[in-house]
mmCIF file of C-alpha atoms and ligand atoms in Angstrom:
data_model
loop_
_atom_site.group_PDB
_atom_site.id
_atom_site.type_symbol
_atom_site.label_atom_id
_atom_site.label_comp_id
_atom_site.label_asym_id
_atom_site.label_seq_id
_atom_site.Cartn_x
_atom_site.Cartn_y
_atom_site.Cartn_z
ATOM 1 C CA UNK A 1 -67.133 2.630 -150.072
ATOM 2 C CA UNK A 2 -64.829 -0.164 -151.300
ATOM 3 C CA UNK A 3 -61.777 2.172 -150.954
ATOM 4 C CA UNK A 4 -62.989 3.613 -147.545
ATOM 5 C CA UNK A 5 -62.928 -0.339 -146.572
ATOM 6 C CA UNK A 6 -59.633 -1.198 -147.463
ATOM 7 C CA UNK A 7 -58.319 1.733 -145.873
ATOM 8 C CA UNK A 8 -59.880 0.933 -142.741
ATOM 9 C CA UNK A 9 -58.195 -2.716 -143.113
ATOM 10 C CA UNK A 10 -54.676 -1.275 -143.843
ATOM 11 C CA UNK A 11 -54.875 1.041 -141.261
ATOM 12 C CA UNK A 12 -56.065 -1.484 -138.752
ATOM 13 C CA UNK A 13 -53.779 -4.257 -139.578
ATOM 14 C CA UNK A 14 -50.889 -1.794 -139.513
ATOM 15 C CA UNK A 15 -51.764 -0.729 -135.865
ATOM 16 C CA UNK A 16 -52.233 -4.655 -134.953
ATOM 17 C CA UNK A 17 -48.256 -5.297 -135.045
ATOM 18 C CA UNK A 18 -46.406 -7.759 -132.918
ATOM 19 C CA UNK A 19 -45.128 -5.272 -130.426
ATOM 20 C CA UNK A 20 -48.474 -3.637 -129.803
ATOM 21 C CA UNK A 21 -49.767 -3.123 -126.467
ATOM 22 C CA UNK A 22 -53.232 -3.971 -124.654
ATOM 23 C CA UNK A 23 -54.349 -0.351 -124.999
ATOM 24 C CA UNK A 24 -53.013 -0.127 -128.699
ATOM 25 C CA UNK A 25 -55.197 -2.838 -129.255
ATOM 26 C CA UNK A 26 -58.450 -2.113 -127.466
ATOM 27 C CA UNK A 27 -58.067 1.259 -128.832
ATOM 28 C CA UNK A 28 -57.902 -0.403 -132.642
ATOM 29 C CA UNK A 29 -61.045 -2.519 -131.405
ATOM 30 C CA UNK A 30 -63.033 0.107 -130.438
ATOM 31 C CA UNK A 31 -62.415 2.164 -133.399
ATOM 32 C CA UNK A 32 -62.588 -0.012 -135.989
ATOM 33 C CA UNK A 33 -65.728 -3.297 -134.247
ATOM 34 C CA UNK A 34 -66.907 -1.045 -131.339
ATOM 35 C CA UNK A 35 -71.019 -0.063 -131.802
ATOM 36 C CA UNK A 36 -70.406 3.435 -133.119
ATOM 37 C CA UNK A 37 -66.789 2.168 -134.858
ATOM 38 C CA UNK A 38 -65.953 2.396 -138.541
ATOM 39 C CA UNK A 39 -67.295 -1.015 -139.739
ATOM 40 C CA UNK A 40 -70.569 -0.690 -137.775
ATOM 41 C CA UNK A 41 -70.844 2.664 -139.387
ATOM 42 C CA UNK A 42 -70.519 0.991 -143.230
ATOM 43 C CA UNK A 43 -72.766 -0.995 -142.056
ATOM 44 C CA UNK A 44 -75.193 1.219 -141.471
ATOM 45 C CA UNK A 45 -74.882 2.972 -144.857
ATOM 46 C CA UNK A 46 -75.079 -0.289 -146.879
ATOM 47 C CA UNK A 47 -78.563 0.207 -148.254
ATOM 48 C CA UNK A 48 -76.790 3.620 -150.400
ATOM 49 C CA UNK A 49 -74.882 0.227 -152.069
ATOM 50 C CA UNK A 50 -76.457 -0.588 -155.695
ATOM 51 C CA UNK A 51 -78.239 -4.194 -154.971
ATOM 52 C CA UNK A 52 -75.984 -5.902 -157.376
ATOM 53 C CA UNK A 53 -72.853 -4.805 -155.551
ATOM 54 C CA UNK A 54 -74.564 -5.467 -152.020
ATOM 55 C CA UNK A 55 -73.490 -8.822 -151.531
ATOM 56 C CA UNK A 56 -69.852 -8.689 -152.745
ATOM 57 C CA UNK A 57 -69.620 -5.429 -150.306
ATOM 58 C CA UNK A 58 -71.205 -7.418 -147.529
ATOM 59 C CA UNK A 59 -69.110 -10.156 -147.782
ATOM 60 C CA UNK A 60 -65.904 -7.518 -148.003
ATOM 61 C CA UNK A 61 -67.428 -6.310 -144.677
ATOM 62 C CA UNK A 62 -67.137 -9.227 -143.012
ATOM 63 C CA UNK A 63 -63.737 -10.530 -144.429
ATOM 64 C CA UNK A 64 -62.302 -7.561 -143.225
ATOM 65 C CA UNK A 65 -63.808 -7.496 -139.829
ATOM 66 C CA UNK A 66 -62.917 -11.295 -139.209
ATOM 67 C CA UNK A 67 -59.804 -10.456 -140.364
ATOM 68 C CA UNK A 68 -59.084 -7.995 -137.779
ATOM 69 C CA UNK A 69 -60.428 -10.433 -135.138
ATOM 70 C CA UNK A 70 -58.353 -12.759 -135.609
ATOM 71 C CA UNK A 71 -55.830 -10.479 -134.729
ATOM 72 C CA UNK A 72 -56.768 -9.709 -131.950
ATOM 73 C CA UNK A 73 -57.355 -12.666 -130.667
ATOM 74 C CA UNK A 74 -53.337 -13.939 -131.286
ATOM 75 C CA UNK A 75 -52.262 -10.527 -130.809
ATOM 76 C CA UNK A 76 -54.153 -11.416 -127.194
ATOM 77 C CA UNK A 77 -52.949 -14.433 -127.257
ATOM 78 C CA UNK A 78 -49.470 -13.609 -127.507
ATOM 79 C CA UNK A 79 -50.039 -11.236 -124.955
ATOM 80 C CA UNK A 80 -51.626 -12.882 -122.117
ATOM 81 C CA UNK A 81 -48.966 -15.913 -123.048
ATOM 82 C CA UNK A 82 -45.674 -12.959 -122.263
ATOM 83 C CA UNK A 83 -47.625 -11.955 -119.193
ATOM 84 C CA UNK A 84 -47.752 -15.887 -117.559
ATOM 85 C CA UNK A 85 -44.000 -16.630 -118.778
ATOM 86 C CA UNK A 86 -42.798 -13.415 -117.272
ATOM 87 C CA UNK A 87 -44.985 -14.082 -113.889
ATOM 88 C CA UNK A 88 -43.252 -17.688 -113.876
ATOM 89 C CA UNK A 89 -39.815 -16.686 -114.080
ATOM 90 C CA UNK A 90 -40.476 -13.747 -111.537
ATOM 91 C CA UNK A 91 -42.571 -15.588 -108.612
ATOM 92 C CA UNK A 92 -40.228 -18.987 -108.809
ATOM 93 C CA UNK A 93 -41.888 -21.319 -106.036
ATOM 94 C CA UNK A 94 -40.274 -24.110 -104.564
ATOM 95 C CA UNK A 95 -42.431 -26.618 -103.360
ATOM 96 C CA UNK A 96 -40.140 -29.255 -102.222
ATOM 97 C CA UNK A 97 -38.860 -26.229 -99.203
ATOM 98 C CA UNK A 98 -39.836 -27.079 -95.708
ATOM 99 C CA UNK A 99 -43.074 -25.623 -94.489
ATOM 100 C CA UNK A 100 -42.727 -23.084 -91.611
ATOM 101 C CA UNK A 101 -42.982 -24.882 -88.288
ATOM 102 C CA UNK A 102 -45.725 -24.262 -85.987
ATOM 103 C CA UNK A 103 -44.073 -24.212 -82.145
ATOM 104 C CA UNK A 104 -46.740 -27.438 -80.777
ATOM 105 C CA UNK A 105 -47.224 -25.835 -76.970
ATOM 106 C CA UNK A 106 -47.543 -28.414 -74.200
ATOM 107 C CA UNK A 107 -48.924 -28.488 -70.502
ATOM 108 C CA UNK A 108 -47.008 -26.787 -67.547
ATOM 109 C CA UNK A 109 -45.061 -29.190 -65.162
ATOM 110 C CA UNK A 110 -47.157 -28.158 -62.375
ATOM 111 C CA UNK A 111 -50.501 -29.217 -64.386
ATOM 112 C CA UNK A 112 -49.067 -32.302 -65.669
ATOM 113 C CA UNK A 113 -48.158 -33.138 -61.815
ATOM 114 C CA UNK A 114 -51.625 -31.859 -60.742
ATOM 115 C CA UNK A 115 -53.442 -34.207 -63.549
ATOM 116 C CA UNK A 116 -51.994 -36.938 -62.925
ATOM 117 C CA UNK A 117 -52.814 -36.657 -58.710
ATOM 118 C CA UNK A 118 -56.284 -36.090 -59.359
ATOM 119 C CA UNK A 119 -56.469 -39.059 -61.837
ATOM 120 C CA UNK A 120 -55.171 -41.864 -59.313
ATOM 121 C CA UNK A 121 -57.495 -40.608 -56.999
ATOM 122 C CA UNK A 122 -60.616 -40.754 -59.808
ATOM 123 C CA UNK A 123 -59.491 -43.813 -60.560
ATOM 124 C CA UNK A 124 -59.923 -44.589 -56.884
ATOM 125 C CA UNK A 125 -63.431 -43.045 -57.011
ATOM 126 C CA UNK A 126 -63.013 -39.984 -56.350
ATOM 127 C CA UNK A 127 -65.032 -37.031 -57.413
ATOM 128 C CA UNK A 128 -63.366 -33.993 -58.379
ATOM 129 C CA UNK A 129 -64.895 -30.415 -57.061
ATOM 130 C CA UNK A 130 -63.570 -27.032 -57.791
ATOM 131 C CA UNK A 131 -65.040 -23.729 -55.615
ATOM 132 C CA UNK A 132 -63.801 -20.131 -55.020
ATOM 133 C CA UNK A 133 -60.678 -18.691 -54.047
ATOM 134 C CA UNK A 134 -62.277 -15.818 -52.285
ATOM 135 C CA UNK A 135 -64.113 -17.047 -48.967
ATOM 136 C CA UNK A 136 -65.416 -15.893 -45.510
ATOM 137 C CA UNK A 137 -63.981 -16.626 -42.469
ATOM 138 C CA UNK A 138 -66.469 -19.570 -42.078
ATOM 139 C CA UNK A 139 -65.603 -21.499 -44.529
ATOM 140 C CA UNK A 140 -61.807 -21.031 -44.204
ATOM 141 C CA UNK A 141 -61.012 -21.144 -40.156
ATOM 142 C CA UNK A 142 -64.591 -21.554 -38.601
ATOM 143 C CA UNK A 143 -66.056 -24.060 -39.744
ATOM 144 C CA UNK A 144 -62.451 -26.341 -39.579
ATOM 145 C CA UNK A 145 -62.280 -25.992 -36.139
ATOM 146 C CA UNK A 146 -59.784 -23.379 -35.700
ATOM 147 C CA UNK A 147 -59.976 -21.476 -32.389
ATOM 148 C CA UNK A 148 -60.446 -17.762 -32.366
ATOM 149 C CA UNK A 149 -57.031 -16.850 -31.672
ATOM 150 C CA UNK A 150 -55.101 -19.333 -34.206
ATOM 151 C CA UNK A 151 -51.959 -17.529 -35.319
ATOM 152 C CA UNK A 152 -53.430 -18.570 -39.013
ATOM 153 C CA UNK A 153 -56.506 -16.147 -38.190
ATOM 154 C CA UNK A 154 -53.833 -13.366 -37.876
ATOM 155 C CA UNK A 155 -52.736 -10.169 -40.242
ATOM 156 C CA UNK A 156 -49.113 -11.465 -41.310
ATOM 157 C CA UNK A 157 -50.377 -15.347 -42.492
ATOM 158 C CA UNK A 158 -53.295 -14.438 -44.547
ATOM 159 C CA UNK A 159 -54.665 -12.253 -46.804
ATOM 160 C CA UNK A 160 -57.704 -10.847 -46.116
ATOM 161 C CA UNK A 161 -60.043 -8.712 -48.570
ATOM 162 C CA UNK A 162 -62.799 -6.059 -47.104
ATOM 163 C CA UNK A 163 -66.290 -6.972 -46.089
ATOM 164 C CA UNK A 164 -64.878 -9.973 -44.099
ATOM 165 C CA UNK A 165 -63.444 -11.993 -46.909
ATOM 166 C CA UNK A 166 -59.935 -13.561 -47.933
ATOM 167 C CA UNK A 167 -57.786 -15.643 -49.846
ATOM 168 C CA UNK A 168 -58.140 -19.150 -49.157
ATOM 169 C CA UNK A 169 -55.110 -20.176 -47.176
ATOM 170 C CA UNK A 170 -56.106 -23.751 -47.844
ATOM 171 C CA UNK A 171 -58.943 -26.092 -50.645
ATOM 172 C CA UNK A 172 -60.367 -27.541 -47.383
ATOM 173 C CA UNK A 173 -63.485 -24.394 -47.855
ATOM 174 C CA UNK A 174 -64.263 -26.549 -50.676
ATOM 175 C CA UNK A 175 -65.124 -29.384 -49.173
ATOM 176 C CA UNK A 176 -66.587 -27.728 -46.188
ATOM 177 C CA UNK A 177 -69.212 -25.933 -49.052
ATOM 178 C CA UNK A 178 -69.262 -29.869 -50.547
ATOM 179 C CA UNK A 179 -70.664 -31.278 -47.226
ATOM 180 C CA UNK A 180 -72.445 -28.143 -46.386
ATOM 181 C CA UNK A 181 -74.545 -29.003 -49.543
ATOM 182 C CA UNK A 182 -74.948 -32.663 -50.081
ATOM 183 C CA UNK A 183 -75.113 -36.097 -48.250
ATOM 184 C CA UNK A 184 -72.617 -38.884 -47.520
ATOM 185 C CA UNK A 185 -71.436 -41.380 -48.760
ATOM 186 C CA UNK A 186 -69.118 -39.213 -50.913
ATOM 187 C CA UNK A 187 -64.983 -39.035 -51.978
ATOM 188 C CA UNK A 188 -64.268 -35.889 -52.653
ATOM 189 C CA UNK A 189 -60.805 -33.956 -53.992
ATOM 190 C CA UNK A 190 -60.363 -30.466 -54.067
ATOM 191 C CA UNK A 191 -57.960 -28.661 -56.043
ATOM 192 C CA UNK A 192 -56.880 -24.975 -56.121
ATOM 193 C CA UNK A 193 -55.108 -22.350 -55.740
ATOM 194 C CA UNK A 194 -54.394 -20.932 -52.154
ATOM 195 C CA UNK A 195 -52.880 -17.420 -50.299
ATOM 196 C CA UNK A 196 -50.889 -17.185 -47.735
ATOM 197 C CA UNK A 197 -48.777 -14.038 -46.659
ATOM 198 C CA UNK A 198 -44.910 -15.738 -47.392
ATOM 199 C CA UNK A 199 -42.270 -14.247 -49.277
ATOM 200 C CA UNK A 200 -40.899 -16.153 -52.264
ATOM 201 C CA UNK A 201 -38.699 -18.111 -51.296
ATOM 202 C CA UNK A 202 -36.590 -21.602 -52.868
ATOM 203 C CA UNK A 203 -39.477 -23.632 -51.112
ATOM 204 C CA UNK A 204 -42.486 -21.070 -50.172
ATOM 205 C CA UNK A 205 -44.593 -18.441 -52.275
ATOM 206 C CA UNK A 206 -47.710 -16.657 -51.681
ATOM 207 C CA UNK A 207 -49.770 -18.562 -54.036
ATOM 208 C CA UNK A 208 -49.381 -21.761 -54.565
ATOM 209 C CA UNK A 209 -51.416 -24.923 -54.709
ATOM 210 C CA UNK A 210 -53.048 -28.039 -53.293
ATOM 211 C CA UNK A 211 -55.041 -31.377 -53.414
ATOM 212 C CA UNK A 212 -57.110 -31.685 -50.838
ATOM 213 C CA UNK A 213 -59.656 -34.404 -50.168
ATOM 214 C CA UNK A 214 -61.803 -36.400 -48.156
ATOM 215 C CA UNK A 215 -64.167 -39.387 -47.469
ATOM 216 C CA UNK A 216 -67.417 -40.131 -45.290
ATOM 217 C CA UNK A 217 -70.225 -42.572 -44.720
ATOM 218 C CA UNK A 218 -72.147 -44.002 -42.072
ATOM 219 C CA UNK A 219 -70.475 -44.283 -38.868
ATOM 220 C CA UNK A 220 -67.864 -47.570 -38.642
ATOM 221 C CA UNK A 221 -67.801 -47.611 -42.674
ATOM 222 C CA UNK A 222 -64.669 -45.526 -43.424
ATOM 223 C CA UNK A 223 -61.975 -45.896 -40.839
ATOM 224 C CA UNK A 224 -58.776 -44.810 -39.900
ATOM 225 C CA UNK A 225 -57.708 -48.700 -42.265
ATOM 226 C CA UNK A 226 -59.440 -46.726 -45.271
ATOM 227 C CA UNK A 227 -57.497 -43.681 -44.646
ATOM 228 C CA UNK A 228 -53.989 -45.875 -45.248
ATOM 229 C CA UNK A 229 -54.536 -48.175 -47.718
ATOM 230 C CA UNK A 230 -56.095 -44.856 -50.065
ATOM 231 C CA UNK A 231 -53.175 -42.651 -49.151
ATOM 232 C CA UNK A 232 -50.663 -45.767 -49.762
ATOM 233 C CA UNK A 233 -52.697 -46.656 -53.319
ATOM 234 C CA UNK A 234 -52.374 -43.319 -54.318
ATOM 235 C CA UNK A 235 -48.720 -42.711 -52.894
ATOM 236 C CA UNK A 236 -47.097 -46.155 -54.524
ATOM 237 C CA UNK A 237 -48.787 -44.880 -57.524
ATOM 238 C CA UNK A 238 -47.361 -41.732 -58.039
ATOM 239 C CA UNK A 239 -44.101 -42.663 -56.529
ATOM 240 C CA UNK A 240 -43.636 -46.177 -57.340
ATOM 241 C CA UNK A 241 -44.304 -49.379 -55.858
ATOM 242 C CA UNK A 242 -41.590 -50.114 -54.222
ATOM 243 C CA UNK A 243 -41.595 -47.285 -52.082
ATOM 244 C CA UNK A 244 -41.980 -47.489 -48.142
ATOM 245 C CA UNK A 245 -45.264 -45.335 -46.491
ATOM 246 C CA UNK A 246 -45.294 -44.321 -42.843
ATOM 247 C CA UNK A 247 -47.633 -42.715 -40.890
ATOM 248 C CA UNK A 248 -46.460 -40.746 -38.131
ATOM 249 C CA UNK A 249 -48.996 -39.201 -35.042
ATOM 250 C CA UNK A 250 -49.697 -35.276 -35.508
ATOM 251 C CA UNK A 251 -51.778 -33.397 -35.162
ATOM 252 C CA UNK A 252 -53.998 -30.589 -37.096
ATOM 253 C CA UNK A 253 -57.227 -28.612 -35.592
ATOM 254 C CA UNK A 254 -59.595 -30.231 -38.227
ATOM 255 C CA UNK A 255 -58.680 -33.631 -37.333
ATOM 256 C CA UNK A 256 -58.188 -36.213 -34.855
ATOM 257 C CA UNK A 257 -56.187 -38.346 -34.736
ATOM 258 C CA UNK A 258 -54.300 -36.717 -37.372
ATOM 259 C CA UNK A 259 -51.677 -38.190 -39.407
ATOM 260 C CA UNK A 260 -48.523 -37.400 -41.242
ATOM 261 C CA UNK A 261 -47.488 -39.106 -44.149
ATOM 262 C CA UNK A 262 -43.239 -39.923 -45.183
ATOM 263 C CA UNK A 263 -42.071 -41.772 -48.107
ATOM 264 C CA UNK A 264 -39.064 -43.321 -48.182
ATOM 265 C CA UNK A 265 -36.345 -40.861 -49.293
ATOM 266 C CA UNK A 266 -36.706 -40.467 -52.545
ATOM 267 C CA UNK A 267 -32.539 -40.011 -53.383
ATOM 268 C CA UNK A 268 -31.064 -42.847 -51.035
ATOM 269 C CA UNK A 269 -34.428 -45.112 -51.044
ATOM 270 C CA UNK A 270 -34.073 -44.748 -46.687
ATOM 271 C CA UNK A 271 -30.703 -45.430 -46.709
ATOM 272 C CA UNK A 272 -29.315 -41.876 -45.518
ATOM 273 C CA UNK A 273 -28.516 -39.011 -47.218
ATOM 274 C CA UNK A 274 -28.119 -35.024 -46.783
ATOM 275 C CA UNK A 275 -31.580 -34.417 -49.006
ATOM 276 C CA UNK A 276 -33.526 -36.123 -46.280
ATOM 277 C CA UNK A 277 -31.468 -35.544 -43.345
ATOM 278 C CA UNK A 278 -30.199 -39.279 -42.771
ATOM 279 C CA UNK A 279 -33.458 -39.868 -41.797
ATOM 280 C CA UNK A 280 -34.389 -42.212 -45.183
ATOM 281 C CA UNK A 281 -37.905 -40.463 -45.165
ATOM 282 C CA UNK A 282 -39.459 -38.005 -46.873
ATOM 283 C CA UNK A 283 -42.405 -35.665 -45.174
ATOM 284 C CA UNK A 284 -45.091 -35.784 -48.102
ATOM 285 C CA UNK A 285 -48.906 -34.774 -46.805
ATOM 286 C CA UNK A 286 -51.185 -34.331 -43.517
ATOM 287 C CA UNK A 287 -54.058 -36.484 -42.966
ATOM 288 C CA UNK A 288 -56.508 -37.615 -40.088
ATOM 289 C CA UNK A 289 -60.238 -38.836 -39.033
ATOM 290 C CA UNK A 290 -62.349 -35.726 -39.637
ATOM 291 C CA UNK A 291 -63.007 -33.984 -36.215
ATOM 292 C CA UNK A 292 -66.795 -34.141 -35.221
ATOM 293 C CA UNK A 293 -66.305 -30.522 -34.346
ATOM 294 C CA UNK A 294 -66.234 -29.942 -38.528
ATOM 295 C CA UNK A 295 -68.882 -32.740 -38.975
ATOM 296 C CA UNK A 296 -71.127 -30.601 -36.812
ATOM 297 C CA UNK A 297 -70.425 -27.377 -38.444
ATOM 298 C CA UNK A 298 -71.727 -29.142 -41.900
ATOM 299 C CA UNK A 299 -74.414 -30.285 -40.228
ATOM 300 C CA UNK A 300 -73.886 -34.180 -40.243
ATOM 301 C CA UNK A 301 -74.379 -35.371 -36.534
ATOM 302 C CA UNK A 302 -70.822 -36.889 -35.489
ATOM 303 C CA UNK A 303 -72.717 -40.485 -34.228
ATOM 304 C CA UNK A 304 -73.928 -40.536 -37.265
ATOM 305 C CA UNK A 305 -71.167 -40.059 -39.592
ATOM 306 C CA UNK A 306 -67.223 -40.165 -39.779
ATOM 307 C CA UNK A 307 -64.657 -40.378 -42.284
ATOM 308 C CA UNK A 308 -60.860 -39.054 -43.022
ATOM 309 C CA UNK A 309 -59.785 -36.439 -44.961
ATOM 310 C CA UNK A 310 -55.874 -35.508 -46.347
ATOM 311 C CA UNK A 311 -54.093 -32.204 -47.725
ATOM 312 C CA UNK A 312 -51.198 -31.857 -49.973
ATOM 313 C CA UNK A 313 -49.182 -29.301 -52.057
ATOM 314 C CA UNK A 314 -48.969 -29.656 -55.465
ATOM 315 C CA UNK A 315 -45.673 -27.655 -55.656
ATOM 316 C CA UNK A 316 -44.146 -29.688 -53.117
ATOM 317 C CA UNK A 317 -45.036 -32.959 -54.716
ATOM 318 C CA UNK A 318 -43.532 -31.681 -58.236
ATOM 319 C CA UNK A 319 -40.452 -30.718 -56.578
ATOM 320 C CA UNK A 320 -39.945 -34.160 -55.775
ATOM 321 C CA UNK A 321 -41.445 -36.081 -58.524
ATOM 322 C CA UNK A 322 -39.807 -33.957 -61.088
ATOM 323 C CA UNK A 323 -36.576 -33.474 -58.975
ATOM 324 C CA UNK A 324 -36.363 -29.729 -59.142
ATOM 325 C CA UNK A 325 -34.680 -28.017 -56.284
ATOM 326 C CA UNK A 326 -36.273 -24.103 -56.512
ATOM 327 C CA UNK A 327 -40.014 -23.703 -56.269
ATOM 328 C CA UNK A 328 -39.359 -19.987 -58.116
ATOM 329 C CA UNK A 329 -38.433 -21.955 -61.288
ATOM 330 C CA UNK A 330 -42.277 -23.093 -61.456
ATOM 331 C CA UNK A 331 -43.658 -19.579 -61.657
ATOM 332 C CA UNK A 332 -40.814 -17.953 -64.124
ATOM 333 C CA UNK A 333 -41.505 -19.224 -66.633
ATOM 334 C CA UNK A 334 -38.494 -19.802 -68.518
ATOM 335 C CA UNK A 335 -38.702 -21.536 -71.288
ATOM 336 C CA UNK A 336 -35.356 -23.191 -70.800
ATOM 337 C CA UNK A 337 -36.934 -24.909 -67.938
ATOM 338 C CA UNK A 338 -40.231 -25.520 -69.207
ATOM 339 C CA UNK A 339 -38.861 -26.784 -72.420
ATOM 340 C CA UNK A 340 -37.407 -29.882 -69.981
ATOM 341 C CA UNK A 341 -41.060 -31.218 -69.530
ATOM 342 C CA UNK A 342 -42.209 -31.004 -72.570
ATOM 343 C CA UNK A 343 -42.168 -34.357 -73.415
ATOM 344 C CA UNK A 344 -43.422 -35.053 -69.411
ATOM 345 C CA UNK A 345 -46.036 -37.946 -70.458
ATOM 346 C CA UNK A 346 -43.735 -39.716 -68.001
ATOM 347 C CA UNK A 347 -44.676 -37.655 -65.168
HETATM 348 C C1 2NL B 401 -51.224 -30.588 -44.878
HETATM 349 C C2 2NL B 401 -52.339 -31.087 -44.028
HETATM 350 C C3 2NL B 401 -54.638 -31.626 -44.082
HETATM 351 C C4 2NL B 401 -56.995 -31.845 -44.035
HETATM 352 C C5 2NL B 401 -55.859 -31.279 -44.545
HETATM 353 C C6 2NL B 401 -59.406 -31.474 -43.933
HETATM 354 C C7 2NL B 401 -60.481 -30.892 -44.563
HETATM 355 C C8 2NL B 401 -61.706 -30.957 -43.956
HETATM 356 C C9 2NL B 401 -61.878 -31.622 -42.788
HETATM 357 C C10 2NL B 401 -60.777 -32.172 -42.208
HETATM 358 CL CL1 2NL B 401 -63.029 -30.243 -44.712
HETATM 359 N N1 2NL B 401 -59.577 -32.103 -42.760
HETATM 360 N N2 2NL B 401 -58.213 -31.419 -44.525
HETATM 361 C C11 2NL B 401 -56.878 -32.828 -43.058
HETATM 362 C C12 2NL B 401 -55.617 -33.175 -42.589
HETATM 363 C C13 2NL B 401 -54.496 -32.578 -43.098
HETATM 364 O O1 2NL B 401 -53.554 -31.005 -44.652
HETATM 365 O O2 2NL B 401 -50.087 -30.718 -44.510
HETATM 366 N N3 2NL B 401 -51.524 -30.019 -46.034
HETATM 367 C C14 2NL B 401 -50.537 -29.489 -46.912
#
């Protein structure tokens, strides 16, 4: 038994060499420590051992299986160390390189325009209110007072959808469906998208947007008085303060007197020049008392209640404000002329 044990060493320990592999060695392990390997099997066949020789052959046992343990365990070692150095010098990682970079997106011109209408006018009081794009003819011509045979009512201006519906051709359904619905006093702005049948053009498009808005109370509370200084407010604020508002007679089915409203010329400040004609004034919105035909189509009673209301496009004021001289540019999408208001806080 003593020589079957130091053969099993020899053999063993010659297999366990510096250059062998992870399967040489688990092979070496299995056949030498696994549970039906040749040490477990001496093991077994220790009680044929004389009892005086018993202990020196148990300790032998063990020597020799410690022995090959331990080398295992650097062969392993050694091993597992080869494996990390190699991964090192294959996967070098630089951590001091630049992360990738992220594009940051931002808002489109005409949003940042749009926010920044609709905030002067909350900041005024005003109570935003979105509704549909798709409306009846009520809601859209009817109720704002527009005769039967208004060229707007026609085929070529508007779009119109089966069962008697169509694209808004204006946001002033929304505040129709707003008074429809609730009780004055309110301020009210309405924006949206709106449809009307015009070919794309440097300064038209088929969609495009607006702010409208109005206020009412009692009878003799909101006047004609309110009507200026709000459109001024909001126009020196968007503008600046130092420009000039006029308000010129005009006139508009859903309102009387109706208004429109100029700024001084943006370019020459109302000096003269060929962007505003050598007029020094600027044609900016539309704007009137509310006419009592529309009142009674809500359902408020005209002796009862009065108020103005005002309509603008948001495309026209960005044209302006952001002095851009093709609507088309807005809906293209081009980055290279997005990428100009990117940093449009100043808007
Ligand atoms: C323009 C002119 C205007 C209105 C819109 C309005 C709405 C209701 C009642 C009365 Cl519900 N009026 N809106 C009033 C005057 C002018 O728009 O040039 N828009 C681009």
């Amino acid at each position: 038994m003593k020589q079957q044990l130091e053969e099993i060493r020899s053999r063993a320990l010659a297999e366990l060499t510096g250059g062998a592999t992870e399967a040489q060695i688990e092979n070496v392990r299995v056949r030498v420590l696994g549970r039906a390997g040749e040490l477990t099997e001496i093991m077994r066949r220790m009680r044929e051992v004389p009892n005086a020789e018993r202990p020196a052959m148990g300790r032998l046992v063990n020597e020799i299986k410690t022995a090959i343990e331990d080398r295992i365990a650097v062969l392993t070692g050694e091993l597992a160390r080869a494996a990390m150095a190699r991964s090192l010098a294959e996967a070098r990682l630089d951590v001091t390189l630049p992360g990738v970079q992220i594009p940051r997106g931002w808002l489109h011109p005409l949003t940042l325009v749009r926010e920044r209408m609709l905030e002067i006018f909350a900041a005024m009081g005003f109570e935003v209110v979105e509704t549909q794009d798709i409306e009846d003819d009520f809601h859209n011509f009817g109720a704002l007072n527009f005769p039967p045979n208004h060229p707007a009512r026609e085929m070529q201006d508007t779009f119109f959808l089966p069962a008697g519906l169509l694209l808004r051709t204006h946001t002033s359904n929304g505040q129709i469906r707003v008074m429809e619905t609730r009780k004055p006093p309110l301020a009210i702005v309405c924006p949206g998208n709106c449809y009307r049948r015009d070919e794309l053009s440097v300064r038209a498009s088929p969609m495009f947007s607006q702010i409208e808005g109005f206020m009412v109370d009692r009878t003799g509370i909101i006047t004609m008085a309110h009507l200026k200084g709000v459109l001024t407010e909001f126009l020196q604020n968007l503008f600046g303060a130092g420009k000039e508002v006029r308000f010129r007679t005009s006139f508009f089915p859903f309102t009387e007197p109706s208004a429109e409203v100029d700024i001084s010329c943006l370019l020459c400040g109302g000096a003269g020049c060929p962007v505003c004609k050598y007029s020094g004034w600027t044609e900016i919105l539309g704007s009137g008392m509310i006419h009592p035909n529309v009142l009674r189509a809500v359902g408020y009673d005209p002796a009862q209640y009065q108020g103005f209301a005002f309509g603008m496009g948001v495309e026209r004021i960005s044209l302006l404000k952001l002095g851009v001289d093709d609507l088309r540019l807005f809906f293209e999408n081009d980055m290279r002329f997005l990428s100009q208001f990117c940093a449009a806080s100043e808007v």
